[in-house]
Amino acid sequence: LCSLCRDILIEEDNIQRVESPVVICGDIHGQFYDLMELFKVGGECPETNYLFLGDYVDRGFYSVETLLLLIALKVRYPDRITLIRGNHESRQITQVYGFYDECVRKFGNVNVWRCCTDLFDYMALSAIIDNKVFAVHGGLSPAL
């Protein structure tokens, strides 16, 4: 699944063009059941266009399930799901805030963690909605 998603993401730009209407979702942090509620409220995919702004993993108990659902939807509906990379989509952060430990606990080794964190490297960094709205996970650097 990670390999299939990587093949899609590698063809996408770092700045994704998104058309409205779109449901924009912030940090999920492994809260799988909250993600399911988001789909109930916002609408099922592919009828609804979604932009996720990162932080899919860490802190919650279901980071693996949350991320795998999102990437499965990305593979199935690549034009309806946009995944932006957040600060928790990094190897270093996931080793501190729980995703690494969750993967080892659930699978007995680091293979799933490694596949997922390799995928993070291919995620877009921002989106532009209707050529009007700039969307990122955490904001712009003050140095810019």
C-alpha atoms as an extended CHARMM CRD file, in Angstrom:
* protein
*
       144  EXT
         1         1  LEU       CA              0.0000000000        0.0000000000        0.0000000000  PROA      1               0.0000000000
         2         2  CYS       CA              2.8170000000        2.4150000000        0.8650000000  PROA      2               0.0000000000
         3         3  SER       CA              4.5180000000        1.6150000000       -2.4180000000  PROA      3               0.0000000000
         4         4  LEU       CA              1.3250000000        2.2440000000       -4.4060000000  PROA      4               0.0000000000
         5         5  CYS       CA              0.8010000000        5.5580000000       -2.6350000000  PROA      5               0.0000000000
         6         6  ARG       CA              4.4320000000        6.5580000000       -3.1470000000  PROA      6               0.0000000000
         7         7  ASP       CA              4.0220000000        5.9900000000       -6.8880000000  PROA      7               0.0000000000
         8         8  ILE       CA              1.1280000000        8.4810000000       -6.8740000000  PROA      8               0.0000000000
         9         9  LEU       CA              2.8040000000       11.0520000000       -4.6150000000  PROA      9               0.0000000000
        10        10  ILE       CA              6.0520000000       11.0410000000       -6.5740000000  PROA      10              0.0000000000
        11        11  GLU       CA              4.1470000000       12.3590000000       -9.6000000000  PROA      11              0.0000000000
        12        12  GLU       CA              2.5300000000       15.2000000000       -7.6340000000  PROA      12              0.0000000000
        13        13  ASP       CA              3.9390000000       18.6760000000       -7.1200000000  PROA      13              0.0000000000
        14        14  ASN       CA              5.1210000000       19.8990000000       -3.7050000000  PROA      14              0.0000000000
        15        15  ILE       CA              2.4130000000       22.5430000000       -3.9990000000  PROA      15              0.0000000000
        16        16  GLN       CA             -0.8840000000       20.8290000000       -4.7370000000  PROA      16              0.0000000000
        17        17  ARG       CA             -3.6550000000       22.5750000000       -6.6970000000  PROA      17              0.0000000000
        18        18  VAL       CA             -7.0320000000       21.9140000000       -5.0970000000  PROA      18              0.0000000000
        19        19  GLU       CA            -10.4430000000       23.0190000000       -6.3340000000  PROA      19              0.0000000000
        20        20  SER       CA            -13.3790000000       23.8570000000       -4.0940000000  PROA      20              0.0000000000
        21        21  PRO       CA            -15.6060000000       22.6810000000       -2.6840000000  PROA      21              0.0000000000
        22        22  VAL       CA            -13.1730000000       20.9420000000       -0.3650000000  PROA      22              0.0000000000
        23        23  VAL       CA            -13.2820000000       19.8400000000        3.2630000000  PROA      23              0.0000000000
        24        24  ILE       CA            -10.0640000000       20.8840000000        5.0230000000  PROA      24              0.0000000000
        25        25  CYS       CA             -8.9260000000       18.7730000000        7.9870000000  PROA      25              0.0000000000
        26        26  GLY       CA             -6.1940000000       19.5940000000       10.4850000000  PROA      26              0.0000000000
        27        27  ASP       CA             -4.2500000000       17.3690000000       12.8830000000  PROA      27              0.0000000000
        28        28  ILE       CA             -5.6670000000       13.8800000000       13.4010000000  PROA      28              0.0000000000
        29        29  HSD       CA             -2.8220000000       12.4030000000       15.4900000000  PROA      29              0.0000000000
        30        30  GLY       CA             -3.8750000000        8.7720000000       15.3490000000  PROA      30              0.0000000000
        31        31  GLN       CA             -7.4800000000        9.4030000000       16.3730000000  PROA      31              0.0000000000
        32        32  PHE       CA             -8.9940000000        6.8710000000       13.9730000000  PROA      32              0.0000000000
        33        33  TYR       CA            -12.5380000000        7.1540000000       15.2780000000  PROA      33              0.0000000000
        34        34  ASP       CA            -12.4240000000       10.9370000000       15.0280000000  PROA      34              0.0000000000
        35        35  LEU       CA            -11.3280000000       10.5110000000       11.4090000000  PROA      35              0.0000000000
        36        36  MET       CA            -14.3290000000        8.2690000000       10.7980000000  PROA      36              0.0000000000
        37        37  GLU       CA            -16.5490000000       10.9570000000       12.3290000000  PROA      37              0.0000000000
        38        38  LEU       CA            -14.9650000000       13.5420000000       10.0070000000  PROA      38              0.0000000000
        39        39  PHE       CA            -16.0720000000       11.4450000000        7.0480000000  PROA      39              0.0000000000
        40        40  LYS       CA            -19.5920000000       11.1520000000        8.4810000000  PROA      40              0.0000000000
        41        41  VAL       CA            -19.8690000000       14.9170000000        8.9500000000  PROA      41              0.0000000000
        42        42  GLY       CA            -17.9600000000       16.0310000000        5.8560000000  PROA      42              0.0000000000
        43        43  GLY       CA            -19.2180000000       13.3840000000        3.4690000000  PROA      43              0.0000000000
        44        44  GLU       CA            -17.9470000000       10.1160000000        2.1150000000  PROA      44              0.0000000000
        45        45  CYS       CA            -15.1270000000        9.9710000000       -0.3700000000  PROA      45              0.0000000000
        46        46  PRO       CA            -15.2180000000       10.2120000000       -3.4130000000  PROA      46              0.0000000000
        47        47  GLU       CA            -18.3410000000       12.3790000000       -3.2820000000  PROA      47              0.0000000000
        48        48  THR       CA            -16.4500000000       14.8500000000       -1.0940000000  PROA      48              0.0000000000
        49        49  ASN       CA            -13.0650000000       16.3690000000       -1.9040000000  PROA      49              0.0000000000
        50        50  TYR       CA            -10.6570000000       16.3610000000        1.0930000000  PROA      50              0.0000000000
        51        51  LEU       CA             -7.4920000000       18.2600000000        1.9560000000  PROA      51              0.0000000000
        52        52  PHE       CA             -5.6230000000       16.8990000000        4.9920000000  PROA      52              0.0000000000
        53        53  LEU       CA             -3.0020000000       19.2230000000        6.4560000000  PROA      53              0.0000000000
        54        54  GLY       CA             -0.7190000000       16.7080000000        8.1450000000  PROA      54              0.0000000000
        55        55  ASP       CA             -0.0310000000       15.2390000000       11.5710000000  PROA      55              0.0000000000
        56        56  TYR       CA             -1.7480000000       11.9290000000       10.8540000000  PROA      56              0.0000000000
        57        57  VAL       CA              0.3190000000        9.9780000000       13.3940000000  PROA      57              0.0000000000
        58        58  ASP       CA              1.5970000000       10.1890000000       16.9920000000  PROA      58              0.0000000000
        59        59  ARG       CA             -0.1560000000       10.7420000000       20.3050000000  PROA      59              0.0000000000
        60        60  GLY       CA             -3.2930000000        8.6850000000       19.5100000000  PROA      60              0.0000000000
        61        61  PHE       CA             -3.6360000000        4.9170000000       19.8520000000  PROA      61              0.0000000000
        62        62  TYR       CA             -4.4820000000        4.2260000000       16.2000000000  PROA      62              0.0000000000
        63        63  SER       CA             -1.8280000000        6.0070000000       14.1690000000  PROA      63              0.0000000000
        64        64  VAL       CA             -1.1850000000        2.9870000000       11.9520000000  PROA      64              0.0000000000
        65        65  GLU       CA             -4.8630000000        2.5120000000       11.1580000000  PROA      65              0.0000000000
        66        66  THR       CA             -5.3940000000        6.2420000000       10.6180000000  PROA      66              0.0000000000
        67        67  LEU       CA             -2.4880000000        6.5940000000        8.2150000000  PROA      67              0.0000000000
        68        68  LEU       CA             -3.2760000000        3.3940000000        6.3310000000  PROA      68              0.0000000000
        69        69  LEU       CA             -6.8910000000        4.4360000000        5.7960000000  PROA      69              0.0000000000
        70        70  LEU       CA             -5.8000000000        7.8100000000        4.4390000000  PROA      70              0.0000000000
        71        71  ILE       CA             -3.2380000000        6.3420000000        2.0790000000  PROA      71              0.0000000000
        72        72  ALA       CA             -5.7040000000        3.6500000000        0.9410000000  PROA      72              0.0000000000
        73        73  LEU       CA             -8.1600000000        6.4290000000        0.0950000000  PROA      73              0.0000000000
        74        74  LYS       CA             -5.3770000000        8.3190000000       -1.6830000000  PROA      74              0.0000000000
        75        75  VAL       CA             -4.6160000000        5.2410000000       -3.7900000000  PROA      75              0.0000000000
        76        76  ARG       CA             -8.3060000000        4.6230000000       -4.5580000000  PROA      76              0.0000000000
        77        77  TYR       CA             -9.2830000000        8.2820000000       -5.1300000000  PROA      77              0.0000000000
        78        78  PRO       CA             -6.0570000000       10.1730000000       -5.9000000000  PROA      78              0.0000000000
        79        79  ASP       CA             -7.8630000000       13.2680000000       -7.1980000000  PROA      79              0.0000000000
        80        80  ARG       CA            -10.2170000000       13.4940000000       -4.1920000000  PROA      80              0.0000000000
        81        81  ILE       CA             -7.7240000000       13.1190000000       -1.3220000000  PROA      81              0.0000000000
        82        82  THR       CA             -4.8170000000       15.5290000000       -0.8790000000  PROA      82              0.0000000000
        83        83  LEU       CA             -2.2880000000       14.7290000000        1.8450000000  PROA      83              0.0000000000
        84        84  ILE       CA              0.0360000000       17.4990000000        3.0420000000  PROA      84              0.0000000000
        85        85  ARG       CA              3.0480000000       16.6630000000        5.1920000000  PROA      85              0.0000000000
        86        86  GLY       CA              2.9620000000       17.8910000000        8.7880000000  PROA      86              0.0000000000
        87        87  ASN       CA              5.8040000000       18.1460000000       11.2830000000  PROA      87              0.0000000000
        88        88  HSD       CA              4.8910000000       14.7270000000       12.7230000000  PROA      88              0.0000000000
        89        89  GLU       CA              5.4920000000       13.0970000000        9.3490000000  PROA      89              0.0000000000
        90        90  SER       CA              9.2020000000       12.7440000000       10.1040000000  PROA      90              0.0000000000
        91        91  ARG       CA             11.3840000000        9.9630000000       11.4140000000  PROA      91              0.0000000000
        92        92  GLN       CA             12.7150000000       11.9680000000       14.3570000000  PROA      92              0.0000000000
        93        93  ILE       CA              9.3590000000       13.2030000000       15.6530000000  PROA      93              0.0000000000
        94        94  THR       CA              7.6840000000        9.7820000000       15.3410000000  PROA      94              0.0000000000
        95        95  GLN       CA             10.4220000000        8.2250000000       17.4710000000  PROA      95              0.0000000000
        96        96  VAL       CA              9.5770000000       10.6210000000       20.3000000000  PROA      96              0.0000000000
        97        97  TYR       CA              5.7720000000       10.9310000000       20.1470000000  PROA      97              0.0000000000
        98        98  GLY       CA              4.6200000000        7.3460000000       19.7450000000  PROA      98              0.0000000000
        99        99  PHE       CA              4.2620000000        6.1960000000       16.1310000000  PROA      99              0.0000000000
       100       100  TYR       CA              7.5320000000        4.2600000000       16.1830000000  PROA      100             0.0000000000
       101       101  ASP       CA              6.6050000000        2.4990000000       19.4380000000  PROA      101             0.0000000000
       102       102  GLU       CA              3.0890000000        1.7540000000       18.1680000000  PROA      102             0.0000000000
       103       103  CYS       CA              4.4660000000        0.0930000000       15.0250000000  PROA      103             0.0000000000
       104       104  VAL       CA              6.9380000000       -2.0280000000       16.9960000000  PROA      104             0.0000000000
       105       105  ARG       CA              4.2430000000       -2.9930000000       19.5240000000  PROA      105             0.0000000000
       106       106  LYS       CA              1.6760000000       -3.9470000000       16.8740000000  PROA      106             0.0000000000
       107       107  PHE       CA              3.9860000000       -5.6180000000       14.3430000000  PROA      107             0.0000000000
       108       108  GLY       CA              7.0200000000       -6.7400000000       16.3480000000  PROA      108             0.0000000000
       109       109  ASN       CA              9.5530000000       -4.9200000000       14.1760000000  PROA      109             0.0000000000
       110       110  VAL       CA             10.2660000000       -1.5790000000       12.4960000000  PROA      110             0.0000000000
       111       111  ASN       CA              9.2980000000       -2.5680000000        8.9410000000  PROA      111             0.0000000000
       112       112  VAL       CA              5.8780000000       -0.8660000000        8.9060000000  PROA      112             0.0000000000
       113       113  TRP       CA              7.3260000000        2.2580000000       10.5280000000  PROA      113             0.0000000000
       114       114  ARG       CA             10.1040000000        2.3460000000        7.9470000000  PROA      114             0.0000000000
       115       115  CYS       CA              7.6620000000        1.9910000000        5.0140000000  PROA      115             0.0000000000
       116       116  CYS       CA              5.4260000000        4.7380000000        6.4040000000  PROA      116             0.0000000000
       117       117  THR       CA              8.2240000000        7.1710000000        7.1720000000  PROA      117             0.0000000000
       118       118  ASP       CA              9.7310000000        6.5740000000        3.7350000000  PROA      118             0.0000000000
       119       119  LEU       CA              6.3350000000        7.5330000000        2.2900000000  PROA      119             0.0000000000
       120       120  PHE       CA              6.3380000000       10.7870000000        4.2780000000  PROA      120             0.0000000000
       121       121  ASP       CA              9.2910000000       11.9690000000        2.1910000000  PROA      121             0.0000000000
       122       122  TYR       CA              7.0420000000       12.1210000000       -0.8800000000  PROA      122             0.0000000000
       123       123  MET       CA              4.1310000000       14.0730000000        0.6130000000  PROA      123             0.0000000000
       124       124  ALA       CA              3.3800000000       17.5590000000       -0.6860000000  PROA      124             0.0000000000
       125       125  LEU       CA              4.2750000000       20.5090000000        1.5310000000  PROA      125             0.0000000000
       126       126  SER       CA              1.3780000000       22.8280000000        0.7200000000  PROA      126             0.0000000000
       127       127  ALA       CA             -1.7770000000       23.3280000000       -1.3110000000  PROA      127             0.0000000000
       128       128  ILE       CA             -3.3870000000       26.2180000000       -3.1270000000  PROA      128             0.0000000000
       129       129  ILE       CA             -7.1780000000       26.1950000000       -3.2090000000  PROA      129             0.0000000000
       130       130  ASP       CA             -8.7940000000       27.8340000000       -6.2620000000  PROA      130             0.0000000000
       131       131  ASN       CA             -5.6090000000       29.8590000000       -6.8200000000  PROA      131             0.0000000000
       132       132  LYS       CA             -6.6600000000       31.9690000000       -3.8080000000  PROA      132             0.0000000000
       133       133  VAL       CA             -5.9990000000       30.1640000000       -0.5220000000  PROA      133             0.0000000000
       134       134  PHE       CA             -2.5400000000       28.9280000000        0.5160000000  PROA      134             0.0000000000
       135       135  ALA       CA             -2.7340000000       25.9400000000        2.8760000000  PROA      135             0.0000000000
       136       136  VAL       CA              0.1420000000       24.4800000000        4.9030000000  PROA      136             0.0000000000
       137       137  HSD       CA              0.4450000000       22.4900000000        8.0810000000  PROA      137             0.0000000000
       138       138  GLY       CA              2.1080000000       24.9180000000       10.4320000000  PROA      138             0.0000000000
       139       139  GLY       CA              2.7640000000       28.2610000000        8.7980000000  PROA      139             0.0000000000
       140       140  LEU       CA              5.5450000000       30.1180000000        7.1010000000  PROA      140             0.0000000000
       141       141  SER       CA              8.9970000000       30.7410000000        8.4820000000  PROA      141             0.0000000000
       142       142  PRO       CA              9.5030000000       34.2770000000        9.8550000000  PROA      142             0.0000000000
       143       143  ALA       CA             12.6980000000       34.3220000000        7.7690000000  PROA      143             0.0000000000
       144       144  LEU       CA             10.7110000000       34.3560000000        4.5170000000  PROA      144             0.0000000000
